[in-house]
PDB file of C-alpha atoms in Angstrom:
ATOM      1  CA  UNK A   1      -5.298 -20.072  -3.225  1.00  0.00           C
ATOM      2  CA  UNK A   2      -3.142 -16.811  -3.619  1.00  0.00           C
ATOM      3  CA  UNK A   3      -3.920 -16.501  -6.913  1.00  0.00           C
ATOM      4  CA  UNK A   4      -7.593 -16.978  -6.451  1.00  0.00           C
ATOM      5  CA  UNK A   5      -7.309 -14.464  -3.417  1.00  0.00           C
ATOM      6  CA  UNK A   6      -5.643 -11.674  -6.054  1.00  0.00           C
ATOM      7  CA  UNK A   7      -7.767 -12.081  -8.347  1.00  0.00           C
ATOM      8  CA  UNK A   8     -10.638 -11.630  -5.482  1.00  0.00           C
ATOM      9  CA  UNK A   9      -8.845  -8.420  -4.380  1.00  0.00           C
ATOM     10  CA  UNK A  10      -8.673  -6.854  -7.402  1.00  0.00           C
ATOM     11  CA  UNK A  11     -12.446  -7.268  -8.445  1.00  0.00           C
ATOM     12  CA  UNK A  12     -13.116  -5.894  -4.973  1.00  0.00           C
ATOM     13  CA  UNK A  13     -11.042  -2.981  -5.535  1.00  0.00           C
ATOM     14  CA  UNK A  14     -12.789  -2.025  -8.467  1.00  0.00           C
ATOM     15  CA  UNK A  15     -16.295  -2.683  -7.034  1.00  0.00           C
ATOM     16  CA  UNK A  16     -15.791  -0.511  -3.845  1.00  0.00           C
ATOM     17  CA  UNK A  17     -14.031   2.019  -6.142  1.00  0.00           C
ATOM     18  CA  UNK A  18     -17.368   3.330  -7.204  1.00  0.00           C
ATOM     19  CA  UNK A  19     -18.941   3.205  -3.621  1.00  0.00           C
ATOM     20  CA  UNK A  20     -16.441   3.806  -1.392  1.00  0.00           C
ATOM     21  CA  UNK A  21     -17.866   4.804   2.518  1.00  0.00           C
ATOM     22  CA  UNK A  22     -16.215   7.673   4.264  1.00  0.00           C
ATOM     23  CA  UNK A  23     -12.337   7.057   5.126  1.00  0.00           C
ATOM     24  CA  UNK A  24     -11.981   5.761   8.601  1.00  0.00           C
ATOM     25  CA  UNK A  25      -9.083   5.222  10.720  1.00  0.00           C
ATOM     26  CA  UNK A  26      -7.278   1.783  10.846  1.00  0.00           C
ATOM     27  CA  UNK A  27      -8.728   0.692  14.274  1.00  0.00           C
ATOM     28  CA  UNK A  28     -12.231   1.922  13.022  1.00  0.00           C
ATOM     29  CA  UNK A  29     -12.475  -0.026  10.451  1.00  0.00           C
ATOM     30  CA  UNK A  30     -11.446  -3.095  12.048  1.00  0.00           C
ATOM     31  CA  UNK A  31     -13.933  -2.270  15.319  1.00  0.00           C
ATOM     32  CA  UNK A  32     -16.830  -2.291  12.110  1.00  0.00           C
ATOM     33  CA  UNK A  33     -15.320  -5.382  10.773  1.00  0.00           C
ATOM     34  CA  UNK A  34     -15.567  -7.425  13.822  1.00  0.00           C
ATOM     35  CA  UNK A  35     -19.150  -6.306  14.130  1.00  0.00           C
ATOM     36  CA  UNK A  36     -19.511  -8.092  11.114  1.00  0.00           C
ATOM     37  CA  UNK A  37     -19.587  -5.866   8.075  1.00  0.00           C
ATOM     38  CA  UNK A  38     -18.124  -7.699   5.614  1.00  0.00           C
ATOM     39  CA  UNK A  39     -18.387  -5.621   2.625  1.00  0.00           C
ATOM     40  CA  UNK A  40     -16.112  -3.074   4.749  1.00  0.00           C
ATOM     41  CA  UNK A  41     -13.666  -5.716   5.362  1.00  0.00           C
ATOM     42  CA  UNK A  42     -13.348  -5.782   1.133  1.00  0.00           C
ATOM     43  CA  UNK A  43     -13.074  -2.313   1.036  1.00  0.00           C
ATOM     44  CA  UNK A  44     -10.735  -1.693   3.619  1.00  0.00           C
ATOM     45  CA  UNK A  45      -8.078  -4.387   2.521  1.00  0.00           C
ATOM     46  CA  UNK A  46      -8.660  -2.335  -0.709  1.00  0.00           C
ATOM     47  CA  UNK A  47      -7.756   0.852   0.298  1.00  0.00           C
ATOM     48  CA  UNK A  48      -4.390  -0.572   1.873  1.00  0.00           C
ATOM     49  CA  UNK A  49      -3.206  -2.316  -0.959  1.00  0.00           C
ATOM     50  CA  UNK A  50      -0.785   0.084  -1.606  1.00  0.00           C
ATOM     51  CA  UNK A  51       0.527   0.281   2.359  1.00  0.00           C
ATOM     52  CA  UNK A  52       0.471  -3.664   1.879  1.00  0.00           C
ATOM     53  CA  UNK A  53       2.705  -3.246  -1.446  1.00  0.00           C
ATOM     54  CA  UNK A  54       4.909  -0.828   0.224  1.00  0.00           C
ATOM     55  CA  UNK A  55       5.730  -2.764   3.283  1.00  0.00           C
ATOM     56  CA  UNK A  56       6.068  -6.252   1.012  1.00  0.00           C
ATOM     57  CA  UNK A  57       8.795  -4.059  -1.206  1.00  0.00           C
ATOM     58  CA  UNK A  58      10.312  -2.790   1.686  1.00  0.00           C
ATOM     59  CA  UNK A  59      11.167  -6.471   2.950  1.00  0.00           C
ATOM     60  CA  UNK A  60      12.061  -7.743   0.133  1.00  0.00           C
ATOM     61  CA  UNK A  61      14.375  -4.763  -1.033  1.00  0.00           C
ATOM     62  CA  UNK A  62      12.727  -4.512  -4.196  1.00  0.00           C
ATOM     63  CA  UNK A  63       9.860  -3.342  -5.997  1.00  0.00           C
ATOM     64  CA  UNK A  64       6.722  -5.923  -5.913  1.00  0.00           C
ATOM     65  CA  UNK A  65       4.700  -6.471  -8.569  1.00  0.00           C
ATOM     66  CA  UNK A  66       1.104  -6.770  -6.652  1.00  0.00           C
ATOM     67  CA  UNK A  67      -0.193  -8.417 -10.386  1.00  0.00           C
ATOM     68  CA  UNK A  68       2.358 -11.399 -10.583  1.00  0.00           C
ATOM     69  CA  UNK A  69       4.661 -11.670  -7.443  1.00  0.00           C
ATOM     70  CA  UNK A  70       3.765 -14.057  -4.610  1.00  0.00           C
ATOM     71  CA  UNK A  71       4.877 -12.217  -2.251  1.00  0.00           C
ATOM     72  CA  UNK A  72       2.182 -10.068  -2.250  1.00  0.00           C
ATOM     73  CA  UNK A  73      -0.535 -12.059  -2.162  1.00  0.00           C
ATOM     74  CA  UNK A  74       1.335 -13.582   1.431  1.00  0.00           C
ATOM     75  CA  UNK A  75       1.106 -10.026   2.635  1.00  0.00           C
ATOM     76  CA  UNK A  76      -2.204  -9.477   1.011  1.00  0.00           C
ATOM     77  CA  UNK A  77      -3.692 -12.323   3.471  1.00  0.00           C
ATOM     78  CA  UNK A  78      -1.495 -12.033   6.001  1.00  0.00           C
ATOM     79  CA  UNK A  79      -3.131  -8.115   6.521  1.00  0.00           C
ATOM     80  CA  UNK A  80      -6.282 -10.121   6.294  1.00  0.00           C
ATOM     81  CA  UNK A  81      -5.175 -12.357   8.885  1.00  0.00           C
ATOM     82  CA  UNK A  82      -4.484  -9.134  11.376  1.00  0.00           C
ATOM     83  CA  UNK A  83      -8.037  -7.819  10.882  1.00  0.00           C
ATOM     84  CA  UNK A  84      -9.159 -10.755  13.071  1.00  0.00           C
ATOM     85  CA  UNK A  85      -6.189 -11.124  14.856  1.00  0.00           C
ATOM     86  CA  UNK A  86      -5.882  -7.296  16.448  1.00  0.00           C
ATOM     87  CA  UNK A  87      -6.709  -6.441  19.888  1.00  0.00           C
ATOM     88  CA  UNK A  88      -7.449  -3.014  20.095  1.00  0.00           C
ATOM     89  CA  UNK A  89      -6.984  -2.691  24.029  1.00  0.00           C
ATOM     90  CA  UNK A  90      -2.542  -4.030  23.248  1.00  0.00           C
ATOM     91  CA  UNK A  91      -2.068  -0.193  23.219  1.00  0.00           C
ATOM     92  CA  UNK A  92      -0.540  -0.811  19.764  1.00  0.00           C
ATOM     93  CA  UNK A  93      -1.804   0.595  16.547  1.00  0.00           C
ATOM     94  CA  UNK A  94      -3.427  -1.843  13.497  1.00  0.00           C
ATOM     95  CA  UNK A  95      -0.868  -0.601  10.823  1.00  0.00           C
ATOM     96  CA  UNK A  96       1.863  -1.522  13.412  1.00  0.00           C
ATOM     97  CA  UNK A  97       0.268  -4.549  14.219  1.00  0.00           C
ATOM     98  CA  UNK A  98      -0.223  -5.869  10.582  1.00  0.00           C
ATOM     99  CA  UNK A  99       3.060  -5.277   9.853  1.00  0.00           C
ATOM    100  CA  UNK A 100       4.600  -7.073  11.996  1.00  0.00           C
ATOM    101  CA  UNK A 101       2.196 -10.373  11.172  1.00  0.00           C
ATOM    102  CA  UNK A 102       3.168  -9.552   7.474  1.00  0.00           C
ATOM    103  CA  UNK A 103       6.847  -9.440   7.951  1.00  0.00           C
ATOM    104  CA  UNK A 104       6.691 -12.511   9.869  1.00  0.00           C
ATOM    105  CA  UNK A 105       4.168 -14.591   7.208  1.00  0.00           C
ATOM    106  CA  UNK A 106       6.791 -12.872   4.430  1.00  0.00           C
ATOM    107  CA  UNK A 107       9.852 -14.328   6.759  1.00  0.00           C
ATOM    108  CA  UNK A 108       7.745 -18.199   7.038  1.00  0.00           C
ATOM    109  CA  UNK A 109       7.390 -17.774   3.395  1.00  0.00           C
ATOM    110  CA  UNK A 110      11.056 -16.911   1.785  1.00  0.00           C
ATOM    111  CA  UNK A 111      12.174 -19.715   4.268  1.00  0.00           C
ATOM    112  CA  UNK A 112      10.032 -22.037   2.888  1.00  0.00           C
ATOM    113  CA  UNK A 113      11.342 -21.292  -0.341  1.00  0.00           C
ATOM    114  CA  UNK A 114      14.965 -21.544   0.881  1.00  0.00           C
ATOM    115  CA  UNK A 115      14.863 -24.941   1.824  1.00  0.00           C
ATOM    116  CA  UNK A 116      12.674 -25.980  -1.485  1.00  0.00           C
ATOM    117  CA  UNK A 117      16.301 -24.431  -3.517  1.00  0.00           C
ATOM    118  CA  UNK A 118      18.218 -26.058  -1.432  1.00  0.00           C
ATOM    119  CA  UNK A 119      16.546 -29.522  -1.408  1.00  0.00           C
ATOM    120  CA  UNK A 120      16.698 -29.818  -4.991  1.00  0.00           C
ATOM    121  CA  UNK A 121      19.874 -30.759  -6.714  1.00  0.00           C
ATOM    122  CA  UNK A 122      20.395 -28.936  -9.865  1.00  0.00           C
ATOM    123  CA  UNK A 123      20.522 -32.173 -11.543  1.00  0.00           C
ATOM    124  CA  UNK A 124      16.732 -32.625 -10.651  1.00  0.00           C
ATOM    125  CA  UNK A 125      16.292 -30.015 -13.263  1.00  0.00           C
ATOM    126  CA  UNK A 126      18.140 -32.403 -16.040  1.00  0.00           C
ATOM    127  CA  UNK A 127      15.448 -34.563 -18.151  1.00  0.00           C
ATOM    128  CA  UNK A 128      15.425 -36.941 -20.806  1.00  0.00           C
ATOM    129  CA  UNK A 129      13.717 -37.694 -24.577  1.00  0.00           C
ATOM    130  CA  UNK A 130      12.167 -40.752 -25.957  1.00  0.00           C
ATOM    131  CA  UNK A 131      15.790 -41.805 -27.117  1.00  0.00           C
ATOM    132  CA  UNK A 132      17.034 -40.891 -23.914  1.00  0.00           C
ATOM    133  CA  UNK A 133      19.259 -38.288 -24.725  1.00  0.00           C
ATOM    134  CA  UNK A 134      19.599 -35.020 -22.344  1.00  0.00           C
ATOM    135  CA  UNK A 135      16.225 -32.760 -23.080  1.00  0.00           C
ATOM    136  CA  UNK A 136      16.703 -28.691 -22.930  1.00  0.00           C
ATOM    137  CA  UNK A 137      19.372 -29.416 -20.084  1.00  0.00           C
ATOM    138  CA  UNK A 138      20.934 -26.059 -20.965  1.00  0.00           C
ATOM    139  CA  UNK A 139      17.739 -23.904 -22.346  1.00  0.00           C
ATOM    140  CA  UNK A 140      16.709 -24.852 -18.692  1.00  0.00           C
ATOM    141  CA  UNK A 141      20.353 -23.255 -17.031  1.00  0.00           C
ATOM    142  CA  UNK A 142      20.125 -20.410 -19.667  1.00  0.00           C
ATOM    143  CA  UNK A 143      16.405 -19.611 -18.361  1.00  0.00           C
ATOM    144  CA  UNK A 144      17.347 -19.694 -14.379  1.00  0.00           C
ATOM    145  CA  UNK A 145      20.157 -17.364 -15.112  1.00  0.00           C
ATOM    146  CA  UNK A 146      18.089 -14.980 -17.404  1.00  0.00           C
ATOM    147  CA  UNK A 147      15.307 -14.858 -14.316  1.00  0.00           C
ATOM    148  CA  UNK A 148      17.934 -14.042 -11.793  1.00  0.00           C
ATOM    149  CA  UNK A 149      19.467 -11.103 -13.722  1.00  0.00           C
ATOM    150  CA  UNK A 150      16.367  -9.642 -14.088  1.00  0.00           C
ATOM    151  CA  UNK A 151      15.515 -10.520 -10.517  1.00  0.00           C
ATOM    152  CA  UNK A 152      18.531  -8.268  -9.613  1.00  0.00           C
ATOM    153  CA  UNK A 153      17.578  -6.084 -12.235  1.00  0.00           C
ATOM    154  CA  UNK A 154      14.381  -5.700 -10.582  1.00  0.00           C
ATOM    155  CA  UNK A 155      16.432  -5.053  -6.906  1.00  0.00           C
ATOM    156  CA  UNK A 156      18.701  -2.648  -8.036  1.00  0.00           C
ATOM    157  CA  UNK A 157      15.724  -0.273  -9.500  1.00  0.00           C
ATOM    158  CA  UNK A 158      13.896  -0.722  -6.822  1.00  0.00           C
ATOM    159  CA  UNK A 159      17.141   0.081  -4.360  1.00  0.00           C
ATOM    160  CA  UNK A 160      18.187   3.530  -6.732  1.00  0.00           C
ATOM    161  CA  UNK A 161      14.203   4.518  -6.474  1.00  0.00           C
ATOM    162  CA  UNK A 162      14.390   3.909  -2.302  1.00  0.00           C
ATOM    163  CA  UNK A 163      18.031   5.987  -2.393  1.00  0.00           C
ATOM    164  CA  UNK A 164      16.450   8.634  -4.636  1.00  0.00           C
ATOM    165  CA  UNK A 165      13.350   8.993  -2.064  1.00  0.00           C
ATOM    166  CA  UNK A 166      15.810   9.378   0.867  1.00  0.00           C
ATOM    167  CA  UNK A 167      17.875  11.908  -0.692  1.00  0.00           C
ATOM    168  CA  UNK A 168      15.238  13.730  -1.616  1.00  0.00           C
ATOM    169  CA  UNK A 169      14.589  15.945   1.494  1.00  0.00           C
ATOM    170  CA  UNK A 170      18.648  16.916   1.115  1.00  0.00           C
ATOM    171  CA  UNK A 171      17.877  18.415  -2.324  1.00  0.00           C
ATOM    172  CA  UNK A 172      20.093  15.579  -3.979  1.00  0.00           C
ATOM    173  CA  UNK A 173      19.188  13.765  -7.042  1.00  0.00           C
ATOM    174  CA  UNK A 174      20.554  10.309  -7.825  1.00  0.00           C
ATOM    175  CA  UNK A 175      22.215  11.814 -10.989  1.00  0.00           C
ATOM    176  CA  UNK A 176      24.021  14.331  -8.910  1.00  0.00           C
ATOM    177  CA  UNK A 177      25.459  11.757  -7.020  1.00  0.00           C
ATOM    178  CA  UNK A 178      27.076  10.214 -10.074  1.00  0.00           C
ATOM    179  CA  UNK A 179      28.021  13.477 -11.852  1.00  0.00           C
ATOM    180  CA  UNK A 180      29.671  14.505  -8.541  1.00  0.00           C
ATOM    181  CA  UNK A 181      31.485  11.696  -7.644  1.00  0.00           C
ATOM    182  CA  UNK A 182      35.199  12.939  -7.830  1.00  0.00           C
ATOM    183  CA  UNK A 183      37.277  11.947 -10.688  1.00  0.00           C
ATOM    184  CA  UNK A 184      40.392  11.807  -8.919  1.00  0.00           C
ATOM    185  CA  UNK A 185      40.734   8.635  -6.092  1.00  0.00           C
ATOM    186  CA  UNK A 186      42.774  10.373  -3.604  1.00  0.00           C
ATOM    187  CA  UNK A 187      39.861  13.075  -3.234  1.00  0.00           C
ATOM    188  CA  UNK A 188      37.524  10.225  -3.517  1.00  0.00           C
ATOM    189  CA  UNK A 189      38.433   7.787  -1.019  1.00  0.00           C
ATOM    190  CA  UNK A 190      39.056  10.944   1.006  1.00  0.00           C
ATOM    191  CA  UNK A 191      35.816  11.975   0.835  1.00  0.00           C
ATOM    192  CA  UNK A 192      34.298   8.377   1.340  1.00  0.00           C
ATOM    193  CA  UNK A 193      36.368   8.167   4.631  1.00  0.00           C
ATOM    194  CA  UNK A 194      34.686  11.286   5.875  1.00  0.00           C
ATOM    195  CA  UNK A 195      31.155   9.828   5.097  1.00  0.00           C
ATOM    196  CA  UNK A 196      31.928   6.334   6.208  1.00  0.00           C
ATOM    197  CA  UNK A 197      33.318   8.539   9.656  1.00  0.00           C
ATOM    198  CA  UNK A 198      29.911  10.242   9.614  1.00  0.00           C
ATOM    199  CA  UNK A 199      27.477   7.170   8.868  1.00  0.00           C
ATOM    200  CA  UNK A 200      29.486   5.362  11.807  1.00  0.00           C
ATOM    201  CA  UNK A 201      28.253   8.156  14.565  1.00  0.00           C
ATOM    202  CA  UNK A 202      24.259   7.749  16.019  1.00  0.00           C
ATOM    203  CA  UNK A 203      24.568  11.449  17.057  1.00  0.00           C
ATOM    204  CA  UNK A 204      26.134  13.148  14.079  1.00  0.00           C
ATOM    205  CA  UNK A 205      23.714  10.975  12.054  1.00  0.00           C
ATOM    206  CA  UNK A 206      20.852  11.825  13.896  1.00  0.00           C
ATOM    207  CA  UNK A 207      21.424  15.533  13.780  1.00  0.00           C
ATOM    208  CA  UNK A 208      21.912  14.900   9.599  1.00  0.00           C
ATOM    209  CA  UNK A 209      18.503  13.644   9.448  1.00  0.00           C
ATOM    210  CA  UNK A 210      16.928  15.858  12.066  1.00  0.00           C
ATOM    211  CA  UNK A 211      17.938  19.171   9.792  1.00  0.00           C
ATOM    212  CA  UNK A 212      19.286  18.115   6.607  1.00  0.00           C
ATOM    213  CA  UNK A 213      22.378  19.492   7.706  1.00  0.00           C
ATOM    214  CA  UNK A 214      25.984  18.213   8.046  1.00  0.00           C
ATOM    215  CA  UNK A 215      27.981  18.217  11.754  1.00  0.00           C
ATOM    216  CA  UNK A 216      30.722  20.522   9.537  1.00  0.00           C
ATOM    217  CA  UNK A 217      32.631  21.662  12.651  1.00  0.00           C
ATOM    218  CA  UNK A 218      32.663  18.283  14.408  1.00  0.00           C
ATOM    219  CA  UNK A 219      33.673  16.370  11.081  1.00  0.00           C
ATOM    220  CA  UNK A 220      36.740  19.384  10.347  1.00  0.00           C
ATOM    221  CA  UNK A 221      37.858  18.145  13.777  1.00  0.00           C
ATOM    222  CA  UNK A 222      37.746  14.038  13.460  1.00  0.00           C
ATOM    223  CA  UNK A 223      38.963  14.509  10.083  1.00  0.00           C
ATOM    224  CA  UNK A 224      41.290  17.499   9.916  1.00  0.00           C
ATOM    225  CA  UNK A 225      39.772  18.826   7.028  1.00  0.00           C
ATOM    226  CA  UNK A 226      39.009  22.657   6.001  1.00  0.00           C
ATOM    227  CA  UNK A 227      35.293  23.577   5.929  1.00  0.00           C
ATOM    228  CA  UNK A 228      35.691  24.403   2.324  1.00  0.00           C
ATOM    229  CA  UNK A 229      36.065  20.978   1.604  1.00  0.00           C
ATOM    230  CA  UNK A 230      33.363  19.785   3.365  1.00  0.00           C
ATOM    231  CA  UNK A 231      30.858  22.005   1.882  1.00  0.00           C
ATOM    232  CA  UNK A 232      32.328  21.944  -1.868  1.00  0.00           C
ATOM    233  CA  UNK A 233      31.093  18.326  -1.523  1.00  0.00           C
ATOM    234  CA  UNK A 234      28.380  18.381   0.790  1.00  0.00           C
ATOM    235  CA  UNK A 235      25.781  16.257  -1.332  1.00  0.00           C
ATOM    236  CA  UNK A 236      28.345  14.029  -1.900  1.00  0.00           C
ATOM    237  CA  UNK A 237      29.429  13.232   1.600  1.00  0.00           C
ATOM    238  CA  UNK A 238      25.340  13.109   2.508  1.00  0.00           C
ATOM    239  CA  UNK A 239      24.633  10.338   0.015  1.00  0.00           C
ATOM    240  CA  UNK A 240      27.628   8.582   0.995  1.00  0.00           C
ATOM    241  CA  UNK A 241      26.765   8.632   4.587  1.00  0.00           C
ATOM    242  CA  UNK A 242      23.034   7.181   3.871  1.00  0.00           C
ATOM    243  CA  UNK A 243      23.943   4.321   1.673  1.00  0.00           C
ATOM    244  CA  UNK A 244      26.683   3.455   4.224  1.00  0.00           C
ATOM    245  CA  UNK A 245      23.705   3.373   6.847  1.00  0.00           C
ATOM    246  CA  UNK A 246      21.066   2.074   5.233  1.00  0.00           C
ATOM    247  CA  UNK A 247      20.330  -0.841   3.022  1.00  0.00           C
ATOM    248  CA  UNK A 248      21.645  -0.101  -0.278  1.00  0.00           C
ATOM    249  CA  UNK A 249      24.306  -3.174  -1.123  1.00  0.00           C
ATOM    250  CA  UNK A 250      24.213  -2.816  -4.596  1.00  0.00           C
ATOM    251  CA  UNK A 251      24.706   1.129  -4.630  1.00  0.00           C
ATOM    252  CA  UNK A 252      27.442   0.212  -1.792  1.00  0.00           C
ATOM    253  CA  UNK A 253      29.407  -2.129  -4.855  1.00  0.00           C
ATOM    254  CA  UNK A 254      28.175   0.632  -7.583  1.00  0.00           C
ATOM    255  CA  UNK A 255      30.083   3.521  -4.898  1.00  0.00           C
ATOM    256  CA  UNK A 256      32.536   1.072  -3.945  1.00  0.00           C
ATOM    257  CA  UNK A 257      31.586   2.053  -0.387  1.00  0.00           C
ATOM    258  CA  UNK A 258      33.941  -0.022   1.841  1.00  0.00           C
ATOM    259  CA  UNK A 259      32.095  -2.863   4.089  1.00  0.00           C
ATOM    260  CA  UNK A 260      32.623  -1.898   8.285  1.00  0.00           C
ATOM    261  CA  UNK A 261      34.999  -4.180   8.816  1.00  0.00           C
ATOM    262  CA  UNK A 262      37.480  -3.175   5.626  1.00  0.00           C
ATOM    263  CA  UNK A 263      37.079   0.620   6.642  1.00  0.00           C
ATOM    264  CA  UNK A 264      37.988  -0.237  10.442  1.00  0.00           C
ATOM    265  CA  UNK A 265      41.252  -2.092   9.210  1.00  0.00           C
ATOM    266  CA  UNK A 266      41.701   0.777   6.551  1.00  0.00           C
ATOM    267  CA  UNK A 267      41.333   2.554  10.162  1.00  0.00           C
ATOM    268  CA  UNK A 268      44.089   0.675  12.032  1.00  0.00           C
ATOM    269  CA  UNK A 269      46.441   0.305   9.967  1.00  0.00           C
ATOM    270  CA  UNK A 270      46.708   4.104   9.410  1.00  0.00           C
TER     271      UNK A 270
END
């Protein structure tokens, strides 16, 4: 049925394409769709594929492939399932409200698939030939360890692309960040202290992302470090700060960003 569904969308895409109404807002369209217009249902769902694909690679923490992942197609008819679902007078906008029923179809689904991986043995995946000998026993292992490195593959592009967005506003490139990351591990872990120190405040965060600008006198206090330092590696100390805070785990391992709890006892024990 997903498949079938996909396949639906994307002949509907191109067929409104050419004959698209006048944008509405969310709650417009669905207060025409419930009148019964149909044909603006298709069109609609069409225009927010890309809000759909965005919110699917958002919970998933990497990039979704609207063509062949599952995923999706979940979302795709999950944000069907919220046209008829909404209630304009909740006080609560349509976007809003459709993503919380996808998130929560997307959650039903990747549980689903947890138990089906844990339910089968690995053995299950053993077979045998007419002579009863083992059949493709390890072309089979080889082939579930090829699709989860490029399944991380896949995560850890889509992660770097979600870093580079956020960094964006602070004028740092993800290629700064490596070419600036100091050489020496003193200055390094120094300088990931301070960051990890930053991440860990709401209010010093806050006023980060309010004007792209670092809390330099409060963090020369807490850390007892001269403003020159600080702003010689400003972008550094920024970048640091959002991967700590947000939800980057492989660029945490790639920075070898220490997890809360090993900072805290790095902390203590000082």
């Amino acid at each position: 049925m997903l498949i079938l569904f996909k396949r639906f969308m994307r002949k509907t895409a191109l067929a409104s394409s050419a004959t698209l109404q006048p944008k509405l807002e969310p709650e417009q369209y669905v207060m025409h769709i419930r009148q019964g217009d149909d044909k603006l249902r298709e069109q609609f769902i069409a225009e927010y594929s890309p809000y759909i694909a965005k919110v699917t690679s958002r919970f998933s923490k990497r990039y979704i492939n609207p063509e062949r992942d599952d995923e999706f197609s979940i979302a795709l008819l999950a944000f069907n399932e919220a046209i008829d679902g909404f209630d304009s007078e909740a006080g609560r906008s349509f976007l809003g409200f459709a993503k919380t029923v996808m998130q929560r179809r997307l959650i039903d689904y990747a549980r689903k698939e947890q138990r089906h991986l844990q339910s089968v043995p690995y053995s299950a995946f053993d077979s045998e030939g007419e002579d009863q000998s083992p059949y493709n026993v390890l072309e089979t292992k080889q082939a579930l360890e090829a699709h989860e490195t490029s399944r991380t593959d896949l995560e850890r592009r889509a992660e770097i692309l979600e870093l580079s967005s956020e960094l964006e506003p602070y004028g740092i490139t993800f290629m700064e960040l490596v070419d600036q990351s100091p050489k020496h591990s003193d200055s390094r872990a120094m300088l990931i202290d301070i960051a990890c120190l930053l991440a860990g405040n709401a209010d010093w965060m806050g006023m980060l992302k309010a004007n792209q600008r670092l809390p330099i006198k409060e963090l020369m206090e807490a850390c007892r470090v001269s403003r020159k330092t600080i702003e010689r590696n400003r972008k550094y100390i920024i970048a640091i700060a959002i991967i700590r805070s947000g939800g980057y785990p492989y660029m945490n391992d790639y920075m070898r960003i220490p997890s809360s709890n090993e900072w805290m006892s790095k902390e203590v024990s000082r």
